[in-house]
PDB file of C-alpha atoms and ligand atoms in Angstrom:
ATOM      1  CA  UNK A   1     117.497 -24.855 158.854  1.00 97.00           C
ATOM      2  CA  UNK A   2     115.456 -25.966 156.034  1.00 98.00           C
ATOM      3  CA  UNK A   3     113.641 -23.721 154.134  1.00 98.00           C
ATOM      4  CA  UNK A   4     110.008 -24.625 152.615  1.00 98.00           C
ATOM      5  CA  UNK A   5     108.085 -21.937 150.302  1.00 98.00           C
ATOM      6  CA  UNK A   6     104.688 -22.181 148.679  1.00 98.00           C
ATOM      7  CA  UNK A   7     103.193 -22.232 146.413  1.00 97.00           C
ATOM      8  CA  UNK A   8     104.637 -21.973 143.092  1.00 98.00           C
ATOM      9  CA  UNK A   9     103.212 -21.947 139.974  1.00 98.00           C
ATOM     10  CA  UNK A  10     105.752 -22.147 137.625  1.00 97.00           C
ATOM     11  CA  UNK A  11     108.809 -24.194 137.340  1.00 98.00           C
ATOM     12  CA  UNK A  12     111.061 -21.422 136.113  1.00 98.00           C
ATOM     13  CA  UNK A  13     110.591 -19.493 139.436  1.00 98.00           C
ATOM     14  CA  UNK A  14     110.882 -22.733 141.096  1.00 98.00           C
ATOM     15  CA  UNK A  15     113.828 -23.797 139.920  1.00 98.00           C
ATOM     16  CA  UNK A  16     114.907 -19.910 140.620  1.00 98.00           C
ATOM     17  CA  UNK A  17     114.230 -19.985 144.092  1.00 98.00           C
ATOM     18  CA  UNK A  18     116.571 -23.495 144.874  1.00 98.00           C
ATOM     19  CA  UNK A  19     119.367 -21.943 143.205  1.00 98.00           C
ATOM     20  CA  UNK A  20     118.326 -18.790 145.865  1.00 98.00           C
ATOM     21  CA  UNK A  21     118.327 -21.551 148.691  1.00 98.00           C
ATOM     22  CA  UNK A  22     115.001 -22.615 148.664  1.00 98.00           C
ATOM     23  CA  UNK A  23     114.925 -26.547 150.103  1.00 98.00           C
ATOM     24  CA  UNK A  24     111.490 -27.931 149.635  1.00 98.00           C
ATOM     25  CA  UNK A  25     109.304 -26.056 146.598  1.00 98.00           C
ATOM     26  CA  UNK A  26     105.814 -26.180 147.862  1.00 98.00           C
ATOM     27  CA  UNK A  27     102.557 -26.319 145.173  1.00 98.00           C
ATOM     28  CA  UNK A  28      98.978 -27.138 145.309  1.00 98.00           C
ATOM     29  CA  UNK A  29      98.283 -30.047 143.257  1.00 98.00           C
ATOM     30  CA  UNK A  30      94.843 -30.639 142.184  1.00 98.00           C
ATOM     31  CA  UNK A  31      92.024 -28.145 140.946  1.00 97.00           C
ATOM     32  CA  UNK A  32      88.901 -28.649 143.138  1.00 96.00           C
ATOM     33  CA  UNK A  33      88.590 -24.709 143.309  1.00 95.00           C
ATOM     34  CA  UNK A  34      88.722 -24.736 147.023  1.00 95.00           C
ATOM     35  CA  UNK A  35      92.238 -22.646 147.141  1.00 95.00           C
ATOM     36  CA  UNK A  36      94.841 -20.347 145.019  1.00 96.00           C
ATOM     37  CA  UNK A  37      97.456 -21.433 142.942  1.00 97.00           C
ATOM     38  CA  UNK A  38      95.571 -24.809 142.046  1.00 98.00           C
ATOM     39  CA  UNK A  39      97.702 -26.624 139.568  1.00 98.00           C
ATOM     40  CA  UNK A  40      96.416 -30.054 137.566  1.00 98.00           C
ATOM     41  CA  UNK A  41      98.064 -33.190 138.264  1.00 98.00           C
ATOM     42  CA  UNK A  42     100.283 -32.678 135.037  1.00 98.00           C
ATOM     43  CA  UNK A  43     101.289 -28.801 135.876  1.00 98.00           C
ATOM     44  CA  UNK A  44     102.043 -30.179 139.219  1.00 98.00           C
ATOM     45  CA  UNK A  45     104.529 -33.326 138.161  1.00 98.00           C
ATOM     46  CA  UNK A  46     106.130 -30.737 135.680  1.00 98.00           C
ATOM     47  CA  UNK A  47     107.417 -28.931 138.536  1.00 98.00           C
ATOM     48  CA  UNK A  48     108.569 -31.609 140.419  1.00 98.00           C
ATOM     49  CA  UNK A  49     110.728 -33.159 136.988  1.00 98.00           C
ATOM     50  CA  UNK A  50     112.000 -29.868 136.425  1.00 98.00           C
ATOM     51  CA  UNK A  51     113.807 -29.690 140.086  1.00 98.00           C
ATOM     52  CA  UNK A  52     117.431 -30.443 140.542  1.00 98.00           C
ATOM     53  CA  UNK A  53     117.802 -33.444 143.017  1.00 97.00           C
ATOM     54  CA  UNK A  54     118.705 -31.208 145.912  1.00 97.00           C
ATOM     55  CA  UNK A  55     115.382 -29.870 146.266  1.00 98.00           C
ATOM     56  CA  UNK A  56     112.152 -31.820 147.742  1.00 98.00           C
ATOM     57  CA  UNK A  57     109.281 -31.795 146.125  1.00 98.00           C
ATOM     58  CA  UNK A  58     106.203 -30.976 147.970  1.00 98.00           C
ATOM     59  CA  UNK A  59     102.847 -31.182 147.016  1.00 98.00           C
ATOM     60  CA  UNK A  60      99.985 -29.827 148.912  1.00 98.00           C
ATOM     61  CA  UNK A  61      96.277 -31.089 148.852  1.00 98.00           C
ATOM     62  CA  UNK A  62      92.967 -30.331 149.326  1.00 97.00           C
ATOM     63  CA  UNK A  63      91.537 -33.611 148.611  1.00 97.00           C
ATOM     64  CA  UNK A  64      89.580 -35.286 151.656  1.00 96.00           C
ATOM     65  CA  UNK A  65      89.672 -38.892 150.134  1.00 96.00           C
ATOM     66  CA  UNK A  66      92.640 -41.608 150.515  1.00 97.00           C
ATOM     67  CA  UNK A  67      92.170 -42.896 147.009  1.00 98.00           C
ATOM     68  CA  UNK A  68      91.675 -39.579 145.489  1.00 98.00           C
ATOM     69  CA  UNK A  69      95.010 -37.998 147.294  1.00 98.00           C
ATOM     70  CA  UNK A  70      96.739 -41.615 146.484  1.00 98.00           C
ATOM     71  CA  UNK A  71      95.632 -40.921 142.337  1.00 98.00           C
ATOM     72  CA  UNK A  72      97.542 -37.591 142.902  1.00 98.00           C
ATOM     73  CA  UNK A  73     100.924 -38.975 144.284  1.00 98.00           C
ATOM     74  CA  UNK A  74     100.752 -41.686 141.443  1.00 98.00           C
ATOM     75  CA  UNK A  75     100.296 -38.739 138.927  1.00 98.00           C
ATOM     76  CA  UNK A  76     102.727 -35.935 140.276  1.00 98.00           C
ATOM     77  CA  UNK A  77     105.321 -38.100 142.123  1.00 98.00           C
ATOM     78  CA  UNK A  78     106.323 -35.490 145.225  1.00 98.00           C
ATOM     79  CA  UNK A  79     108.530 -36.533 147.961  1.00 98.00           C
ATOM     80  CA  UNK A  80     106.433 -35.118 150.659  1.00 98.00           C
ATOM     81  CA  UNK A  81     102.596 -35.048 150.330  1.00 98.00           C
ATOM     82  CA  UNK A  82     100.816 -31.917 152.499  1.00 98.00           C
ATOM     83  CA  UNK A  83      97.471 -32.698 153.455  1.00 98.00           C
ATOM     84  CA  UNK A  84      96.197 -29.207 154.055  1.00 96.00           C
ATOM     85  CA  UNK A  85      92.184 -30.273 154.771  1.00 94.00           C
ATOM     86  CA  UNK A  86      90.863 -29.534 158.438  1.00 92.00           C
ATOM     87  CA  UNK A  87      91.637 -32.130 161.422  1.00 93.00           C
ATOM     88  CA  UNK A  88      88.152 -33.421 160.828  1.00 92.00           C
ATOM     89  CA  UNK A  89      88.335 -33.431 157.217  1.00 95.00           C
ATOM     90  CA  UNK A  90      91.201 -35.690 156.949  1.00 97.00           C
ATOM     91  CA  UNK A  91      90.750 -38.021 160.362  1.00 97.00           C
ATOM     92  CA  UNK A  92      93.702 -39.858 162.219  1.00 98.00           C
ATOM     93  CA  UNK A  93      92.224 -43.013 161.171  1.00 97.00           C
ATOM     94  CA  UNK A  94      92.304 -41.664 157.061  1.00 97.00           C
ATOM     95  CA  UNK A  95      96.230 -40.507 157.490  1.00 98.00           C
ATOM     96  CA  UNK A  96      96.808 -44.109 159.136  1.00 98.00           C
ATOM     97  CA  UNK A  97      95.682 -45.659 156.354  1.00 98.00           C
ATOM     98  CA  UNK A  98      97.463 -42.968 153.619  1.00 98.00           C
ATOM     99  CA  UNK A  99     101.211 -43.281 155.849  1.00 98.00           C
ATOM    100  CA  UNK A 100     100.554 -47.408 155.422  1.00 98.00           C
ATOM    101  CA  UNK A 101      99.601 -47.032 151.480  1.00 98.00           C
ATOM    102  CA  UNK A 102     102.559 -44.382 150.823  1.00 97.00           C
ATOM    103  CA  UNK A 103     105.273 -45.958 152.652  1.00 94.00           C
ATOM    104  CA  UNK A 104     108.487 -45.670 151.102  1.00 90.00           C
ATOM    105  CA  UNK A 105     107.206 -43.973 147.895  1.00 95.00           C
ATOM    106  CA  UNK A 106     106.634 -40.455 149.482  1.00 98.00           C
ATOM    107  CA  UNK A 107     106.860 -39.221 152.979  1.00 98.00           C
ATOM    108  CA  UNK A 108     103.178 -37.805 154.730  1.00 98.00           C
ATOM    109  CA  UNK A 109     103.103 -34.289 156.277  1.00 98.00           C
ATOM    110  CA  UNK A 110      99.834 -33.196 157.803  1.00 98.00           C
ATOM    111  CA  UNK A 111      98.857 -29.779 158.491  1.00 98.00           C
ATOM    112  CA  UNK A 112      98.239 -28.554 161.913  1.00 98.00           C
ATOM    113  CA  UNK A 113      95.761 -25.895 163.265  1.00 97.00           C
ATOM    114  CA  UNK A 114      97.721 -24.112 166.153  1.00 98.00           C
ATOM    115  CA  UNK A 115      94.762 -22.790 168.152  1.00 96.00           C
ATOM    116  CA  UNK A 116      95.103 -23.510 172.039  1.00 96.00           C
ATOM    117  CA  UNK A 117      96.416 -25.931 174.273  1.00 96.00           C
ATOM    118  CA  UNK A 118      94.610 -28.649 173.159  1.00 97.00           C
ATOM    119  CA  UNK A 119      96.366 -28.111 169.771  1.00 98.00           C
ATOM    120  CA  UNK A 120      99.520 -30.443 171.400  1.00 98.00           C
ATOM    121  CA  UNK A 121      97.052 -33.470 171.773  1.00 97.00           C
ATOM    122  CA  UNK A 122      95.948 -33.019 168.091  1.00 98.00           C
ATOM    123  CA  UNK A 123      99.213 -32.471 167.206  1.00 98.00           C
ATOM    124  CA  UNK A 124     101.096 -36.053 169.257  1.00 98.00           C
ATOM    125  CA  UNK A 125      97.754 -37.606 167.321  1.00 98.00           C
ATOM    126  CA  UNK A 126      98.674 -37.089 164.346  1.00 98.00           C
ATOM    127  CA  UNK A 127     102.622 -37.029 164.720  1.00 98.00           C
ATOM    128  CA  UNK A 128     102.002 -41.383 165.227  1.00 98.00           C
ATOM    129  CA  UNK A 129     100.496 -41.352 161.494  1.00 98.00           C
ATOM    130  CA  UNK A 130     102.854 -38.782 159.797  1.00 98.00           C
ATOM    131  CA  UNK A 131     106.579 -38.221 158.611  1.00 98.00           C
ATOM    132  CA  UNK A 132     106.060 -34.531 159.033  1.00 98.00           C
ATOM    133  CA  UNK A 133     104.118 -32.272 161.028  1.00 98.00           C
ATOM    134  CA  UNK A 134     103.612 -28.237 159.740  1.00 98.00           C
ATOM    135  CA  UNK A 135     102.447 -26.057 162.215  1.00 98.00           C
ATOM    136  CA  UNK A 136      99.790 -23.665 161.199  1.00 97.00           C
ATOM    137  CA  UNK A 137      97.482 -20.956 161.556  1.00 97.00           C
ATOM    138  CA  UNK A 138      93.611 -21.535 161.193  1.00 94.00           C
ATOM    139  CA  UNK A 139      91.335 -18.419 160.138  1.00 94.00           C
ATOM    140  CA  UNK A 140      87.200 -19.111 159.491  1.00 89.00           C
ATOM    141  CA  UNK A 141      87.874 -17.140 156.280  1.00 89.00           C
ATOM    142  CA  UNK A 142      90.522 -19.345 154.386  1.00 91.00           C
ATOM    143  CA  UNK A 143      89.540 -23.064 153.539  1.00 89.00           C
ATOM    144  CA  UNK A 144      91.598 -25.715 155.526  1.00 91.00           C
ATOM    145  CA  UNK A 145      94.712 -25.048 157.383  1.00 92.00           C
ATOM    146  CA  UNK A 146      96.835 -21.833 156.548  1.00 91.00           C
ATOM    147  CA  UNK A 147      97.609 -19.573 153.904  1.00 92.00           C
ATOM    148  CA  UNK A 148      96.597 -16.666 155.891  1.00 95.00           C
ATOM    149  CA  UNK A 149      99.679 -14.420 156.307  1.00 95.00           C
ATOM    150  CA  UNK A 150      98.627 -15.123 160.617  1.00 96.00           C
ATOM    151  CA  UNK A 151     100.946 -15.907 163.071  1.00 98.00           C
ATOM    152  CA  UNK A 152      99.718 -17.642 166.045  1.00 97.00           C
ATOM    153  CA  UNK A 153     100.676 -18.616 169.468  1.00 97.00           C
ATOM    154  CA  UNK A 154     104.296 -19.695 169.442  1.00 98.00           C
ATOM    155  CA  UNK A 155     104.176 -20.841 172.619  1.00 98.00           C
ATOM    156  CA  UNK A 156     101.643 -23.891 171.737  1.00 98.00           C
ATOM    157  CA  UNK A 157     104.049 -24.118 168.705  1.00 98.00           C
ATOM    158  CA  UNK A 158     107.224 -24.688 171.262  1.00 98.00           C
ATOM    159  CA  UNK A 159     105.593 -26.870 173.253  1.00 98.00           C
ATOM    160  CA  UNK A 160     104.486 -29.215 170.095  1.00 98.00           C
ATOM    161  CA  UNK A 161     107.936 -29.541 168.169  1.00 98.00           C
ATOM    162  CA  UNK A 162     108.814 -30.435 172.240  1.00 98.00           C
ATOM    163  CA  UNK A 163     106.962 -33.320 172.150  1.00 97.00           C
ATOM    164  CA  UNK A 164     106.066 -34.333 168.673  1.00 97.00           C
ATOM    165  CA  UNK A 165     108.868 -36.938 168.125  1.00 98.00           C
ATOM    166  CA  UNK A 166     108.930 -36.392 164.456  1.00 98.00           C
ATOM    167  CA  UNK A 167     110.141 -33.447 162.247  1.00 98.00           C
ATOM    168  CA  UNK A 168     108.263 -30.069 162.362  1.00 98.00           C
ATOM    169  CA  UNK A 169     108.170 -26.978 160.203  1.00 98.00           C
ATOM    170  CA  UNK A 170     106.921 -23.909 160.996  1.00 98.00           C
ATOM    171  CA  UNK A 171     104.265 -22.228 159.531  1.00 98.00           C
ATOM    172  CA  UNK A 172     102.237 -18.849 159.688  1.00 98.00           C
ATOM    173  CA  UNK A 173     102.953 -15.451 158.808  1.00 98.00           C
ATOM    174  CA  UNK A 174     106.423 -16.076 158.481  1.00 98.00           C
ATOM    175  CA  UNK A 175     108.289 -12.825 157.536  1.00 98.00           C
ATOM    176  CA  UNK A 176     111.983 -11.424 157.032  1.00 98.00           C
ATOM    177  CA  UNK A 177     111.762  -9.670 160.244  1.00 98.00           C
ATOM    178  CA  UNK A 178     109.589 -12.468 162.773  1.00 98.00           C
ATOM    179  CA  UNK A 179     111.352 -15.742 161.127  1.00 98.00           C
ATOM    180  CA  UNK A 180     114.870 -15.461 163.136  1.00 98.00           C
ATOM    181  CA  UNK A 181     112.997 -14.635 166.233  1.00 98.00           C
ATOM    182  CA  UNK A 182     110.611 -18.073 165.637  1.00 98.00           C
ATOM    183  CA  UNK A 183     114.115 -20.351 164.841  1.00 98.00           C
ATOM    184  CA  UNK A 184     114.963 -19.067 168.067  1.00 97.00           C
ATOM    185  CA  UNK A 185     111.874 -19.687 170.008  1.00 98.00           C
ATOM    186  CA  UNK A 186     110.330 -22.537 168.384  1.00 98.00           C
ATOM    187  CA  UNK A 187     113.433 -24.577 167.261  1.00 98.00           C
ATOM    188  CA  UNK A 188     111.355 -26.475 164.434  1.00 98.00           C
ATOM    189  CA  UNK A 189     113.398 -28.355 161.426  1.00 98.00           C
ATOM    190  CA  UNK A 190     112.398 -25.953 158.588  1.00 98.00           C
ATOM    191  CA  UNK A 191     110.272 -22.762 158.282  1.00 98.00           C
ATOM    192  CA  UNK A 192     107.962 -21.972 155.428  1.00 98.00           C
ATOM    193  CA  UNK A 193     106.371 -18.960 153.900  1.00 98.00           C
ATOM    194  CA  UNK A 194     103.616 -18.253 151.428  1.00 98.00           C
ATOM    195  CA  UNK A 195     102.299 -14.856 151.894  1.00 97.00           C
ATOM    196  CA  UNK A 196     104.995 -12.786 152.864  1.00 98.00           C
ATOM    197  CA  UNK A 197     106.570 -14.044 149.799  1.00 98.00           C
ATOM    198  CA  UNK A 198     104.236 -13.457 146.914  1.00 98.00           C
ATOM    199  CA  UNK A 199     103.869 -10.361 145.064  1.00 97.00           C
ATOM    200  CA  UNK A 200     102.013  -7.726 146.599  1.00 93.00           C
ATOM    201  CA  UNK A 201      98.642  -7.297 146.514  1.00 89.00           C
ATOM    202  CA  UNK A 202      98.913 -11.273 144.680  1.00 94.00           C
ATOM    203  CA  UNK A 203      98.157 -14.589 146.332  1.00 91.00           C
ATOM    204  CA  UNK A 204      99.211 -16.568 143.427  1.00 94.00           C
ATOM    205  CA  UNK A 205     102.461 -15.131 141.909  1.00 96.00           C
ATOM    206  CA  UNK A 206     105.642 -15.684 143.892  1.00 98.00           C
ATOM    207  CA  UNK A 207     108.390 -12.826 144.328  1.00 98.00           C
ATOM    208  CA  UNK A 208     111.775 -13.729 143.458  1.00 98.00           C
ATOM    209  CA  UNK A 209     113.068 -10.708 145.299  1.00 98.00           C
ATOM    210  CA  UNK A 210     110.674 -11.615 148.469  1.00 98.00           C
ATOM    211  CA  UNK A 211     111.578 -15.110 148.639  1.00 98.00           C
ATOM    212  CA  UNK A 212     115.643 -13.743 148.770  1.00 98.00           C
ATOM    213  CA  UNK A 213     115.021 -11.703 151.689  1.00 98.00           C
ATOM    214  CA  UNK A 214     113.297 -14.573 153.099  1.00 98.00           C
ATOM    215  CA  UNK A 215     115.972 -17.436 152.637  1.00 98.00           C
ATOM    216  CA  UNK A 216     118.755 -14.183 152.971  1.00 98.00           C
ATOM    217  CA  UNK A 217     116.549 -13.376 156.898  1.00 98.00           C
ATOM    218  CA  UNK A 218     116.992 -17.586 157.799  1.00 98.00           C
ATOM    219  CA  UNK A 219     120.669 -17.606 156.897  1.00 98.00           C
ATOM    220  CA  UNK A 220     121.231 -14.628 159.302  1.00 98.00           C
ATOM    221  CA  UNK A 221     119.581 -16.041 161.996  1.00 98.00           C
ATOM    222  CA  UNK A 222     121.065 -19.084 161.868  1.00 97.00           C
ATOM    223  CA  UNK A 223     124.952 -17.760 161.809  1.00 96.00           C
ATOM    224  CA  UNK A 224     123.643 -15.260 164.744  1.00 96.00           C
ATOM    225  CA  UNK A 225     122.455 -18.400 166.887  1.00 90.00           C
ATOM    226  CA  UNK A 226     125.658 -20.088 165.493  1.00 86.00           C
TER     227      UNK A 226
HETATM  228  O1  LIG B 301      97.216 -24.190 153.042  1.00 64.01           O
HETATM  229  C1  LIG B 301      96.576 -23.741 152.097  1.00 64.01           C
HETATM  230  O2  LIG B 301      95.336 -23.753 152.060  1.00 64.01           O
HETATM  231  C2  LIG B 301      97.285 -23.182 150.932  1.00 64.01           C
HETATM  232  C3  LIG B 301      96.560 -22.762 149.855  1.00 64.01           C
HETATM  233  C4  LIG B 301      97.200 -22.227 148.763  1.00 64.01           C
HETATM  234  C5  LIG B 301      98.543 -22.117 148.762  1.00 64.01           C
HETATM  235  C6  LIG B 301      99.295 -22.542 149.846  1.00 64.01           C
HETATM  236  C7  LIG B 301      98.655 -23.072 150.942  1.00 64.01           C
HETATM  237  N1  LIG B 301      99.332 -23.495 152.040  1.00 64.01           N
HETATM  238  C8  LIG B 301     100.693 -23.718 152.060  1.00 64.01           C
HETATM  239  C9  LIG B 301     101.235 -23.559 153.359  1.00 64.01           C
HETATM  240  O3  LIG B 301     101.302 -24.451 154.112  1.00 64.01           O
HETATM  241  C10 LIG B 301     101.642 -22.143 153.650  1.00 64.01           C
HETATM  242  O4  LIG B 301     102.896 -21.939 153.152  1.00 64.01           O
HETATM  243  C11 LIG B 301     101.456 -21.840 155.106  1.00 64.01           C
HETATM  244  O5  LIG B 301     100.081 -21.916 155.329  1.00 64.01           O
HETATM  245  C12 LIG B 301     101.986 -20.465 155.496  1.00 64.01           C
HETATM  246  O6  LIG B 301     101.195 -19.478 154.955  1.00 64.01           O
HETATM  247  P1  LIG B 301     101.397 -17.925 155.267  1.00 64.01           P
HETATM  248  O7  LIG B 301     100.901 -17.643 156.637  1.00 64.01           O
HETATM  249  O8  LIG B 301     100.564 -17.310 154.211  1.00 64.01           O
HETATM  250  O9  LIG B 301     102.856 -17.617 155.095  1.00 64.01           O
END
């Protein structure tokens, strides 16, 4: 199981947390003061130089325009790029067009808003134009899709890495004690965290500590399902 964590800040606890286990190191890349943990372009591509190969490099944004997010992945370089905007922010039609323009220099993850049923249709939409889905929670009081220490219904979640034909990572509220019980129920490819492993009381400065009992919690799931 693949383990994804946002968002760091810094590459010394990045680098930290892939020696812990960490498998894809998550940032924001971009300041358009929309989210935390905003890095510039160059903040962002330091990160991704300073990773040892094993890790993936992925980089989260906020922009809602195809050239705008293609001038980031010519700047920072990631191997997966997050688009994080709402469904109608960044359109089927736009991620067509970025998946056709970023072939075979980065792979395309889009973010998706786990709300109700009709979440699967959304989801099979935007599976055709994407590498990568990440399943998410959406709360009115955080910008775009996730970041909101929320689980949602797992159920819809199931039923979408069922039928999305492409890779899907689980997102939302992720914790030491819920994560084994969504490998289980879910079955995605990876699982990611960002609240549950920042500092307290911080939504900006990752834990070291946390992020062990996170990747420490997926290991012991997985040799208990083993
Ligand atoms: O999605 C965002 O808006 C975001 C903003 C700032 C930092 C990270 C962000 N998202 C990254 C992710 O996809 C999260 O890891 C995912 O939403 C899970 O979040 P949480 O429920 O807080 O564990």
């Amino acid at each position: 199981m693949l383990i994804q964590i946002y968002a760091f800040t810094d590459t010394k606890t990045a680098v930290k947390a892939v020696e812990m286990g960490v498998n894809h190191v998550g940032f924001v890349a971009g300041k358009y003061d929309v989210v935390p943990a905003e890095l510039t372009f160059n903040e962002a591509r330091e990160i991704v130089t300073a990773l040892p190969p094993q890790a993936t490099a992925v980089a989260l944004t906020m922009a809602e325009d195809v050239d705008e997010i293609m001038r980031m992945v010519d700047a920072v370089q990631p191997n997966i790029v997050h688009i994080s905007s709402d469904v109608d922010l960044v359109n089927v039609e736009m991620m067509r067009e970025l998946h056709e323009r970023l072939a075979g220099q980065a792979r395309l993850m889009k973010a998706i808003p786990v709300e109700n049923e009709g979440s699967i249709a959304v989801a099979k939409a935007y599976a055709a134009v994407s590498d990568v889905l990440l399943l998410d929670t959406k709360h009115a009081d955080f910008p775009g899709v996730g970041a909101t220490g929320l689980t949602h219904d797992w159920s819809v979640s199931r039923r979408i890495v069922e039928t999305a034909g492409i890779p899907v990572i689980m997102a939302g509220g992720l914790t030491p004690q819920n994560v084994g019980a969504a490998m289980r129920e879910i079955k995605p490819w990876a699982v990611d965290s960002n609240t549950s492993t920042n500092r307290e009381s911080s939504n900006v400065e990752k834990d070291l500590t946390r992020i062990r009992a996170f990747v420490d919690a997926v290991h012991a799931a997985e040799k208990a399902q083993a």
